Amino acid sequence: HAKRQGCGSLLIHTCQMEEAMRRRTQIEQALRRAVSAGEIEPFFQPIVDLRTGEPIGFECLARWTDPDFGSVPPSVFIPIAEERGLIELLTQLLLEKACIAARDWPRRMFLSFNLSPTQLVDPETTRLVLSIIVATRFDPRRLEIEITETGVMSDPACAKQIVSQFRDVGIHISLDDFGTGQSSLGRLRDFHFDKLKIDRSFVSVVLEDRPSEHIVKAILALCDGLDIDVIAEGIESREQAEKLVELGCQGGQGYYFGTPADAASTVALLQRLSRRSDLKDDAREATL
Ligand code: C2E
Ligand code: MG
Ligand code: MG
Ligand code: MG
């Protein structure tokens, strides 16, 4: 009897797996169509100077709303794109749109763009990124590429070559989600990252969890010595922001400072900010 029950649950399990696979394939097909129709949009989340709260740049985050599936988060469709060979086309579409959008920002604002781990084992990635910079006439010194430790891990030599080709043309390199993957200090030494982003899992508990606070402190000390800029990810409250400033962190990102917004809203935000600083300048001049 028990055996039969076991078989039954195995059958249910198999059914669920088949159902999940079918769904993945449906999403893949919808994604393929959306990519070729250019329907994936870049959204932009501010990265701020923690001392002023003002944006210094924006991270591009992919957004997709399908007519049938509704809004599909990148945590779902990016892995499918990687697995089903769509990531290159998706990157091309998105980076192109992002560079065009970022040309309307003040020149000092950088654009930060995520590359998938699978793209760091593909020598074609350099050509793809460089051709888009050239085609959109985007200043490479304003571009930052975010990579993760997972991406560097599987073929460090290839990743290193891609990174050094980016650096040769002035692109900055940022290590994303630091502290969650296979962190290796040797990697920090060998890759010469310009920037490091402390993962949200440390930031979200920095006020109440002493070990996390100590880890954040240690990362800041390490990066200070290595001359790497630090961004704390996932800041959701003023208290967290203040704590990070107190610990000596200079850069931040999170819902407290701004959620990801589309290209038009981002330009509108930047225009409001520049009008506000014009007003400040006028006030300063008036008092002089
Ligand atoms: P990520 O690169 O670490 O991006 C940060 C994620 O944290 C984003 O999620 C962002 O919306 C979210 N976030 C920002 N501030 C807060 C906060 O205060 N609280 C919380 N709870 N979350 C916050 P999103 O947009 O869902 O993206 C998830 C991941 O998908 C990204 O993590 C990145 O790994 C990947 N991804 C997104 N867009 C792209 C893309 O264009 N290409 C590639 N290859 N990966 C992408
Ligand atoms: Mg990122
Ligand atoms: Mg991140
Ligand atoms: Mg993260």
PDB file of C-alpha atoms and ligand atoms in Angstrom, residues 176-177 199 233, ligand 4:
ATOM      1  CA  ASP A 176      27.425  43.329  -7.819  1.00  0.00           C
ATOM      2  CA  ASP A 177      25.778  41.500  -4.894  1.00  0.00           C
ATOM      3  CA  ASP A 199      24.388  42.985  -1.181  1.00  0.00           C
ATOM      4  CA  GLU A 233      22.235  48.135  -2.069  1.00  0.00           C
TER       5      GLU A 233
HETATM    6 MG    MG B   4      21.104  42.126  -5.326  1.00  0.00          MG
END
